[in-house]
Amino acid sequence: MSETQTPPEVAAAASVPAALDLSDLTLIGVFRGPESARVLLRLPSGQIAEHALGDQLSEGRIVSIGEDWITLARNGRETVLRMPGA
């Protein structure tokens, strides 16, 4: 089993008090497989959820997934959500 390294900026943000606005959607992880990518999100409700490209959230539909970001589309507008510290 290979060991995954946490990016230093993510580790630093995780240890800073109030680094996240808990009332907002937060991208906390991106996982890449051989054919697809999935993301781990902290929802405004506090729930942690796994999502994939094309999934619909109340904040928009996931239209792209990058190394440390996702793009959400809603009402003809796109918003980029980045991991804390990215």
PDB file of N, CA and C in Angstrom:
ATOM      1  N   MET A   1       0.842  -1.167   0.000  1.00  0.00           N
ATOM      2  CA  MET A   1       0.000   0.000   0.000  1.00  0.00           C
ATOM      3  C   MET A   1       0.893   1.237   0.000  1.00  0.00           C
ATOM      4  N   SER A   2       0.608   2.217  -0.877  1.00  0.00           N
ATOM      5  CA  SER A   2       1.420   3.424  -0.919  1.00  0.00           C
ATOM      6  C   SER A   2       0.886   4.452   0.067  1.00  0.00           C
ATOM      7  N   GLU A   3       1.780   5.283   0.544  1.00  0.00           N
ATOM      8  CA  GLU A   3       1.430   6.300   1.514  1.00  0.00           C
ATOM      9  C   GLU A   3       1.132   7.612   0.783  1.00  0.00           C
ATOM     10  N   THR A   4       0.051   8.292   1.152  1.00  0.00           N
ATOM     11  CA  THR A   4      -0.316   9.552   0.528  1.00  0.00           C
ATOM     12  C   THR A   4       0.165  10.704   1.399  1.00  0.00           C
ATOM     13  N   GLN A   5       0.812  11.663   0.788  1.00  0.00           N
ATOM     14  CA  GLN A   5       1.352  12.821   1.498  1.00  0.00           C
ATOM     15  C   GLN A   5       0.335  13.960   1.464  1.00  0.00           C
ATOM     16  N   THR A   6       0.071  14.580   2.598  1.00  0.00           N
ATOM     17  CA  THR A   6      -0.802  15.744   2.660  1.00  0.00           C
ATOM     18  C   THR A   6      -0.009  16.969   2.221  1.00  0.00           C
ATOM     19  N   PRO A   7      -0.536  17.740   1.240  1.00  0.00           N
ATOM     20  CA  PRO A   7       0.174  18.951   0.826  1.00  0.00           C
ATOM     21  C   PRO A   7       0.388  19.877   2.031  1.00  0.00           C
ATOM     22  N   PRO A   8       1.570  20.485   2.160  1.00  0.00           N
ATOM     23  CA  PRO A   8       1.878  21.315   3.328  1.00  0.00           C
ATOM     24  C   PRO A   8       0.863  22.423   3.576  1.00  0.00           C
ATOM     25  N   GLU A   9       0.363  23.049   2.480  1.00  0.00           N
ATOM     26  CA  GLU A   9      -0.586  24.147   2.670  1.00  0.00           C
ATOM     27  C   GLU A   9      -1.930  23.653   3.212  1.00  0.00           C
ATOM     28  N   VAL A  10      -2.313  22.419   2.863  1.00  0.00           N
ATOM     29  CA  VAL A  10      -3.541  21.837   3.399  1.00  0.00           C
ATOM     30  C   VAL A  10      -3.348  21.495   4.878  1.00  0.00           C
ATOM     31  N   ALA A  11      -2.218  20.907   5.213  1.00  0.00           N
ATOM     32  CA  ALA A  11      -1.925  20.577   6.610  1.00  0.00           C
ATOM     33  C   ALA A  11      -1.885  21.843   7.462  1.00  0.00           C
ATOM     34  N   ALA A  12      -1.299  22.918   6.924  1.00  0.00           N
ATOM     35  CA  ALA A  12      -1.231  24.178   7.669  1.00  0.00           C
ATOM     36  C   ALA A  12      -2.626  24.756   7.889  1.00  0.00           C
ATOM     37  N   ALA A  13      -3.473  24.732   6.852  1.00  0.00           N
ATOM     38  CA  ALA A  13      -4.837  25.252   6.986  1.00  0.00           C
ATOM     39  C   ALA A  13      -5.653  24.417   7.957  1.00  0.00           C
ATOM     40  N   ALA A  14      -5.389  23.116   7.996  1.00  0.00           N
ATOM     41  CA  ALA A  14      -6.139  22.222   8.889  1.00  0.00           C
ATOM     42  C   ALA A  14      -5.818  22.470  10.352  1.00  0.00           C
ATOM     43  N   SER A  15      -4.688  23.094  10.630  1.00  0.00           N
ATOM     44  CA  SER A  15      -4.293  23.320  12.017  1.00  0.00           C
ATOM     45  C   SER A  15      -4.431  24.780  12.449  1.00  0.00           C
ATOM     46  N   VAL A  16      -5.076  25.599  11.614  1.00  0.00           N
ATOM     47  CA  VAL A  16      -5.293  27.006  11.938  1.00  0.00           C
ATOM     48  C   VAL A  16      -6.727  27.180  12.422  1.00  0.00           C
ATOM     49  N   PRO A  17      -6.912  27.699  13.639  1.00  0.00           N
ATOM     50  CA  PRO A  17      -8.271  27.916  14.134  1.00  0.00           C
ATOM     51  C   PRO A  17      -9.049  28.845  13.195  1.00  0.00           C
ATOM     52  N   ALA A  18     -10.304  28.506  12.935  1.00  0.00           N
ATOM     53  CA  ALA A  18     -11.208  29.309  12.094  1.00  0.00           C
ATOM     54  C   ALA A  18     -10.701  29.475  10.664  1.00  0.00           C
ATOM     55  N   ALA A  19      -9.910  28.526  10.158  1.00  0.00           N
ATOM     56  CA  ALA A  19      -9.396  28.613   8.788  1.00  0.00           C
ATOM     57  C   ALA A  19     -10.506  28.398   7.762  1.00  0.00           C
ATOM     58  N   LEU A  20     -11.548  27.689   8.155  1.00  0.00           N
ATOM     59  CA  LEU A  20     -12.671  27.417   7.251  1.00  0.00           C
ATOM     60  C   LEU A  20     -13.901  28.164   7.718  1.00  0.00           C
ATOM     61  N   ASP A  21     -14.637  28.711   6.754  1.00  0.00           N
ATOM     62  CA  ASP A  21     -15.947  29.282   7.070  1.00  0.00           C
ATOM     63  C   ASP A  21     -16.916  28.106   7.085  1.00  0.00           C
ATOM     64  N   LEU A  22     -17.337  27.713   8.257  1.00  0.00           N
ATOM     65  CA  LEU A  22     -18.153  26.506   8.407  1.00  0.00           C
ATOM     66  C   LEU A  22     -19.545  26.643   7.809  1.00  0.00           C
ATOM     67  N   SER A  23     -19.926  27.847   7.385  1.00  0.00           N
ATOM     68  CA  SER A  23     -21.237  28.029   6.763  1.00  0.00           C
ATOM     69  C   SER A  23     -21.158  27.889   5.240  1.00  0.00           C
ATOM     70  N   ASP A  24     -19.960  27.682   4.703  1.00  0.00           N
ATOM     71  CA  ASP A  24     -19.757  27.550   3.256  1.00  0.00           C
ATOM     72  C   ASP A  24     -19.445  26.119   2.855  1.00  0.00           C
ATOM     73  N   LEU A  25     -19.635  25.835   1.571  1.00  0.00           N
ATOM     74  CA  LEU A  25     -19.189  24.578   0.977  1.00  0.00           C
ATOM     75  C   LEU A  25     -17.666  24.613   0.911  1.00  0.00           C
ATOM     76  N   THR A  26     -16.996  23.541   1.330  1.00  0.00           N
ATOM     77  CA  THR A  26     -15.530  23.491   1.340  1.00  0.00           C
ATOM     78  C   THR A  26     -15.043  22.218   0.668  1.00  0.00           C
ATOM     79  N   LEU A  27     -14.128  22.367  -0.279  1.00  0.00           N
ATOM     80  CA  LEU A  27     -13.477  21.228  -0.916  1.00  0.00           C
ATOM     81  C   LEU A  27     -12.360  20.770   0.002  1.00  0.00           C
ATOM     82  N   ILE A  28     -12.423  19.518   0.453  1.00  0.00           N
ATOM     83  CA  ILE A  28     -11.388  19.034   1.373  1.00  0.00           C
ATOM     84  C   ILE A  28     -10.547  17.895   0.795  1.00  0.00           C
ATOM     85  N   GLY A  29     -10.891  17.424  -0.408  1.00  0.00           N
ATOM     86  CA  GLY A  29     -10.070  16.378  -1.009  1.00  0.00           C
ATOM     87  C   GLY A  29     -10.460  16.090  -2.439  1.00  0.00           C
ATOM     88  N   VAL A  30      -9.474  15.661  -3.240  1.00  0.00           N
ATOM     89  CA  VAL A  30      -9.691  15.221  -4.625  1.00  0.00           C
ATOM     90  C   VAL A  30      -9.025  13.861  -4.763  1.00  0.00           C
ATOM     91  N   PHE A  31      -9.759  12.899  -5.282  1.00  0.00           N
ATOM     92  CA  PHE A  31      -9.251  11.535  -5.456  1.00  0.00           C
ATOM     93  C   PHE A  31      -9.335  11.171  -6.925  1.00  0.00           C
ATOM     94  N   ARG A  32      -8.227  10.765  -7.492  1.00  0.00           N
ATOM     95  CA  ARG A  32      -8.200  10.400  -8.916  1.00  0.00           C
ATOM     96  C   ARG A  32      -8.028   8.899  -9.066  1.00  0.00           C
ATOM     97  N   GLY A  33      -8.891   8.320  -9.890  1.00  0.00           N
ATOM     98  CA  GLY A  33      -8.785   6.914 -10.236  1.00  0.00           C
ATOM     99  C   GLY A  33      -8.337   6.800 -11.674  1.00  0.00           C
ATOM    100  N   PRO A  34      -8.266   5.594 -12.195  1.00  0.00           N
ATOM    101  CA  PRO A  34      -7.801   5.405 -13.571  1.00  0.00           C
ATOM    102  C   PRO A  34      -8.750   6.024 -14.607  1.00  0.00           C
ATOM    103  N   GLU A  35     -10.039   6.116 -14.280  1.00  0.00           N
ATOM    104  CA  GLU A  35     -10.993   6.627 -15.266  1.00  0.00           C
ATOM    105  C   GLU A  35     -11.790   7.835 -14.801  1.00  0.00           C
ATOM    106  N   SER A  36     -11.716   8.183 -13.525  1.00  0.00           N
ATOM    107  CA  SER A  36     -12.537   9.287 -13.045  1.00  0.00           C
ATOM    108  C   SER A  36     -11.932   9.908 -11.791  1.00  0.00           C
ATOM    109  N   ALA A  37     -12.500  11.045 -11.416  1.00  0.00           N
ATOM    110  CA  ALA A  37     -12.080  11.720 -10.185  1.00  0.00           C
ATOM    111  C   ALA A  37     -13.306  11.882  -9.296  1.00  0.00           C
ATOM    112  N   ARG A  38     -13.066  11.876  -7.997  1.00  0.00           N
ATOM    113  CA  ARG A  38     -14.119  12.113  -7.014  1.00  0.00           C
ATOM    114  C   ARG A  38     -13.604  13.159  -6.045  1.00  0.00           C
ATOM    115  N   VAL A  39     -14.531  13.853  -5.408  1.00  0.00           N
ATOM    116  CA  VAL A  39     -14.143  14.896  -4.459  1.00  0.00           C
ATOM    117  C   VAL A  39     -14.809  14.656  -3.119  1.00  0.00           C
ATOM    118  N   LEU A  40     -14.160  15.141  -2.087  1.00  0.00           N
ATOM    119  CA  LEU A  40     -14.702  15.095  -0.742  1.00  0.00           C
ATOM    120  C   LEU A  40     -15.032  16.537  -0.360  1.00  0.00           C
ATOM    121  N   LEU A  41     -16.289  16.767  -0.012  1.00  0.00           N
ATOM    122  CA  LEU A  41     -16.758  18.111   0.304  1.00  0.00           C
ATOM    123  C   LEU A  41     -17.303  18.176   1.713  1.00  0.00           C
ATOM    124  N   ARG A  42     -17.081  19.311   2.360  1.00  0.00           N
ATOM    125  CA  ARG A  42     -17.758  19.600   3.620  1.00  0.00           C
ATOM    126  C   ARG A  42     -18.907  20.526   3.258  1.00  0.00           C
ATOM    127  N   LEU A  43     -20.123  20.046   3.471  1.00  0.00           N
ATOM    128  CA  LEU A  43     -21.308  20.808   3.120  1.00  0.00           C
ATOM    129  C   LEU A  43     -21.594  21.854   4.197  1.00  0.00           C
ATOM    130  N   PRO A  44     -22.341  22.913   3.855  1.00  0.00           N
ATOM    131  CA  PRO A  44     -22.678  23.931   4.857  1.00  0.00           C
ATOM    132  C   PRO A  44     -23.385  23.354   6.086  1.00  0.00           C
ATOM    133  N   SER A  45     -24.030  22.210   5.930  1.00  0.00           N
ATOM    134  CA  SER A  45     -24.709  21.553   7.051  1.00  0.00           C
ATOM    135  C   SER A  45     -23.723  20.889   8.012  1.00  0.00           C
ATOM    136  N   GLY A  46     -22.445  20.778   7.585  1.00  0.00           N
ATOM    137  CA  GLY A  46     -21.432  20.105   8.389  1.00  0.00           C
ATOM    138  C   GLY A  46     -21.192  18.672   7.942  1.00  0.00           C
ATOM    139  N   GLN A  47     -22.061  18.158   7.091  1.00  0.00           N
ATOM    140  CA  GLN A  47     -21.928  16.791   6.585  1.00  0.00           C
ATOM    141  C   GLN A  47     -20.746  16.706   5.616  1.00  0.00           C
ATOM    142  N   ILE A  48     -20.015  15.589   5.652  1.00  0.00           N
ATOM    143  CA  ILE A  48     -18.940  15.311   4.703  1.00  0.00           C
ATOM    144  C   ILE A  48     -19.516  14.363   3.652  1.00  0.00           C
ATOM    145  N   ALA A  49     -19.339  14.718   2.372  1.00  0.00           N
ATOM    146  CA  ALA A  49     -19.931  13.925   1.298  1.00  0.00           C
ATOM    147  C   ALA A  49     -18.944  13.744   0.152  1.00  0.00           C
ATOM    148  N   GLU A  50     -19.023  12.589  -0.491  1.00  0.00           N
ATOM    149  CA  GLU A  50     -18.196  12.286  -1.658  1.00  0.00           C
ATOM    150  C   GLU A  50     -19.047  12.523  -2.903  1.00  0.00           C
ATOM    151  N   HIS A  51     -18.464  13.210  -3.896  1.00  0.00           N
ATOM    152  CA  HIS A  51     -19.190  13.532  -5.133  1.00  0.00           C
ATOM    153  C   HIS A  51     -18.300  13.317  -6.340  1.00  0.00           C
ATOM    154  N   ALA A  52     -18.934  13.278  -7.522  1.00  0.00           N
ATOM    155  CA  ALA A  52     -18.216  13.058  -8.779  1.00  0.00           C
ATOM    156  C   ALA A  52     -18.642  14.097  -9.800  1.00  0.00           C
ATOM    157  N   LEU A  53     -17.927  14.119 -10.907  1.00  0.00           N
ATOM    158  CA  LEU A  53     -18.239  14.997 -12.024  1.00  0.00           C
ATOM    159  C   LEU A  53     -19.700  14.813 -12.429  1.00  0.00           C
ATOM    160  N   GLY A  54     -20.405  15.919 -12.585  1.00  0.00           N
ATOM    161  CA  GLY A  54     -21.798  15.878 -13.006  1.00  0.00           C
ATOM    162  C   GLY A  54     -22.798  15.872 -11.863  1.00  0.00           C
ATOM    163  N   ASP A  55     -22.332  15.639 -10.633  1.00  0.00           N
ATOM    164  CA  ASP A  55     -23.250  15.632  -9.493  1.00  0.00           C
ATOM    165  C   ASP A  55     -23.827  17.019  -9.265  1.00  0.00           C
ATOM    166  N   GLN A  56     -25.099  17.045  -8.882  1.00  0.00           N
ATOM    167  CA  GLN A  56     -25.791  18.293  -8.601  1.00  0.00           C
ATOM    168  C   GLN A  56     -25.815  18.553  -7.097  1.00  0.00           C
ATOM    169  N   LEU A  57     -25.352  19.725  -6.698  1.00  0.00           N
ATOM    170  CA  LEU A  57     -25.391  20.171  -5.309  1.00  0.00           C
ATOM    171  C   LEU A  57     -26.298  21.399  -5.260  1.00  0.00           C
ATOM    172  N   SER A  58     -26.679  21.828  -4.086  1.00  0.00           N
ATOM    173  CA  SER A  58     -27.497  23.043  -4.004  1.00  0.00           C
ATOM    174  C   SER A  58     -26.718  24.256  -4.510  1.00  0.00           C
ATOM    175  N   GLU A  59     -25.383  24.218  -4.424  1.00  0.00           N
ATOM    176  CA  GLU A  59     -24.538  25.321  -4.887  1.00  0.00           C
ATOM    177  C   GLU A  59     -24.252  25.266  -6.385  1.00  0.00           C
ATOM    178  N   GLY A  60     -24.599  24.192  -7.050  1.00  0.00           N
ATOM    179  CA  GLY A  60     -24.380  24.058  -8.492  1.00  0.00           C
ATOM    180  C   GLY A  60     -23.982  22.642  -8.857  1.00  0.00           C
ATOM    181  N   ARG A  61     -23.826  22.421 -10.172  1.00  0.00           N
ATOM    182  CA  ARG A  61     -23.419  21.112 -10.686  1.00  0.00           C
ATOM    183  C   ARG A  61     -21.906  21.104 -10.860  1.00  0.00           C
ATOM    184  N   ILE A  62     -21.258  19.997 -10.480  1.00  0.00           N
ATOM    185  CA  ILE A  62     -19.805  19.872 -10.647  1.00  0.00           C
ATOM    186  C   ILE A  62     -19.516  19.625 -12.131  1.00  0.00           C
ATOM    187  N   VAL A  63     -18.866  20.625 -12.785  1.00  0.00           N
ATOM    188  CA  VAL A  63     -18.612  20.515 -14.222  1.00  0.00           C
ATOM    189  C   VAL A  63     -17.151  20.228 -14.555  1.00  0.00           C
ATOM    190  N   SER A  64     -16.247  20.421 -13.592  1.00  0.00           N
ATOM    191  CA  SER A  64     -14.855  20.028 -13.804  1.00  0.00           C
ATOM    192  C   SER A  64     -14.178  19.820 -12.451  1.00  0.00           C
ATOM    193  N   ILE A  65     -13.166  18.946 -12.485  1.00  0.00           N
ATOM    194  CA  ILE A  65     -12.406  18.623 -11.271  1.00  0.00           C
ATOM    195  C   ILE A  65     -10.930  18.713 -11.621  1.00  0.00           C
ATOM    196  N   GLY A  66     -10.198  19.535 -10.863  1.00  0.00           N
ATOM    197  CA  GLY A  66      -8.761  19.690 -11.051  1.00  0.00           C
ATOM    198  C   GLY A  66      -8.013  19.055  -9.895  1.00  0.00           C
ATOM    199  N   GLU A  67      -6.728  19.332  -9.830  1.00  0.00           N
ATOM    200  CA  GLU A  67      -5.885  18.740  -8.795  1.00  0.00           C
ATOM    201  C   GLU A  67      -6.294  19.203  -7.391  1.00  0.00           C
ATOM    202  N   ASP A  68      -6.662  20.475  -7.266  1.00  0.00           N
ATOM    203  CA  ASP A  68      -7.050  21.010  -5.960  1.00  0.00           C
ATOM    204  C   ASP A  68      -8.224  21.989  -6.072  1.00  0.00           C
ATOM    205  N   TRP A  69      -9.064  21.787  -7.072  1.00  0.00           N
ATOM    206  CA  TRP A  69     -10.208  22.660  -7.291  1.00  0.00           C
ATOM    207  C   TRP A  69     -11.329  21.933  -8.020  1.00  0.00           C
ATOM    208  N   ILE A  70     -12.534  22.503  -7.929  1.00  0.00           N
ATOM    209  CA  ILE A  70     -13.660  22.049  -8.742  1.00  0.00           C
ATOM    210  C   ILE A  70     -14.329  23.291  -9.315  1.00  0.00           C
ATOM    211  N   THR A  71     -15.045  23.108 -10.416  1.00  0.00           N
ATOM    212  CA  THR A  71     -15.857  24.181 -10.973  1.00  0.00           C
ATOM    213  C   THR A  71     -17.309  23.782 -10.842  1.00  0.00           C
ATOM    214  N   LEU A  72     -18.104  24.702 -10.288  1.00  0.00           N
ATOM    215  CA  LEU A  72     -19.542  24.505 -10.130  1.00  0.00           C
ATOM    216  C   LEU A  72     -20.259  25.424 -11.100  1.00  0.00           C
ATOM    217  N   ALA A  73     -21.296  24.913 -11.775  1.00  0.00           N
ATOM    218  CA  ALA A  73     -22.103  25.716 -12.689  1.00  0.00           C
ATOM    219  C   ALA A  73     -23.515  25.822 -12.139  1.00  0.00           C
ATOM    220  N   ARG A  74     -24.015  27.069 -12.118  1.00  0.00           N
ATOM    221  CA  ARG A  74     -25.373  27.305 -11.636  1.00  0.00           C
ATOM    222  C   ARG A  74     -25.930  28.543 -12.322  1.00  0.00           C
ATOM    223  N   ASN A  75     -27.102  28.399 -12.900  1.00  0.00           N
ATOM    224  CA  ASN A  75     -27.785  29.522 -13.560  1.00  0.00           C
ATOM    225  C   ASN A  75     -26.901  30.220 -14.592  1.00  0.00           C
ATOM    226  N   GLY A  76     -26.159  29.437 -15.376  1.00  0.00           N
ATOM    227  CA  GLY A  76     -25.325  29.992 -16.429  1.00  0.00           C
ATOM    228  C   GLY A  76     -24.014  30.608 -15.959  1.00  0.00           C
ATOM    229  N   ARG A  77     -23.714  30.507 -14.679  1.00  0.00           N
ATOM    230  CA  ARG A  77     -22.465  31.049 -14.136  1.00  0.00           C
ATOM    231  C   ARG A  77     -21.611  29.925 -13.577  1.00  0.00           C
ATOM    232  N   GLU A  78     -20.295  30.092 -13.681  1.00  0.00           N
ATOM    233  CA  GLU A  78     -19.371  29.097 -13.128  1.00  0.00           C
ATOM    234  C   GLU A  78     -18.568  29.704 -11.990  1.00  0.00           C
ATOM    235  N   THR A  79     -18.362  28.894 -10.943  1.00  0.00           N
ATOM    236  CA  THR A  79     -17.597  29.310  -9.784  1.00  0.00           C
ATOM    237  C   THR A  79     -16.550  28.244  -9.496  1.00  0.00           C
ATOM    238  N   VAL A  80     -15.320  28.675  -9.263  1.00  0.00           N
ATOM    239  CA  VAL A  80     -14.237  27.752  -8.916  1.00  0.00           C
ATOM    240  C   VAL A  80     -14.112  27.696  -7.403  1.00  0.00           C
ATOM    241  N   LEU A  81     -14.114  26.474  -6.879  1.00  0.00           N
ATOM    242  CA  LEU A  81     -13.938  26.245  -5.449  1.00  0.00           C
ATOM    243  C   LEU A  81     -12.603  25.532  -5.258  1.00  0.00           C
ATOM    244  N   ARG A  82     -11.711  26.130  -4.476  1.00  0.00           N
ATOM    245  CA  ARG A  82     -10.380  25.570  -4.260  1.00  0.00           C
ATOM    246  C   ARG A  82     -10.256  25.012  -2.851  1.00  0.00           C
ATOM    247  N   MET A  83      -9.353  24.050  -2.683  1.00  0.00           N
ATOM    248  CA  MET A  83      -9.077  23.523  -1.343  1.00  0.00           C
ATOM    249  C   MET A  83      -8.421  24.629  -0.522  1.00  0.00           C
ATOM    250  N   PRO A  84      -8.659  24.655   0.771  1.00  0.00           N
ATOM    251  CA  PRO A  84      -8.021  25.651   1.631  1.00  0.00           C
ATOM    252  C   PRO A  84      -6.504  25.602   1.476  1.00  0.00           C
ATOM    253  N   GLY A  85      -5.897  26.748   1.351  1.00  0.00           N
ATOM    254  CA  GLY A  85      -4.444  26.843   1.212  1.00  0.00           C
ATOM    255  C   GLY A  85      -3.933  26.650  -0.195  1.00  0.00           C
ATOM    256  N   ALA A  86      -4.825  26.335  -1.138  1.00  0.00           N
ATOM    257  CA  ALA A  86      -4.390  26.096  -2.528  1.00  0.00           C
ATOM    258  C   ALA A  86      -4.270  27.407  -3.299  1.00  0.00           C
TER     259      ALA A  86
END
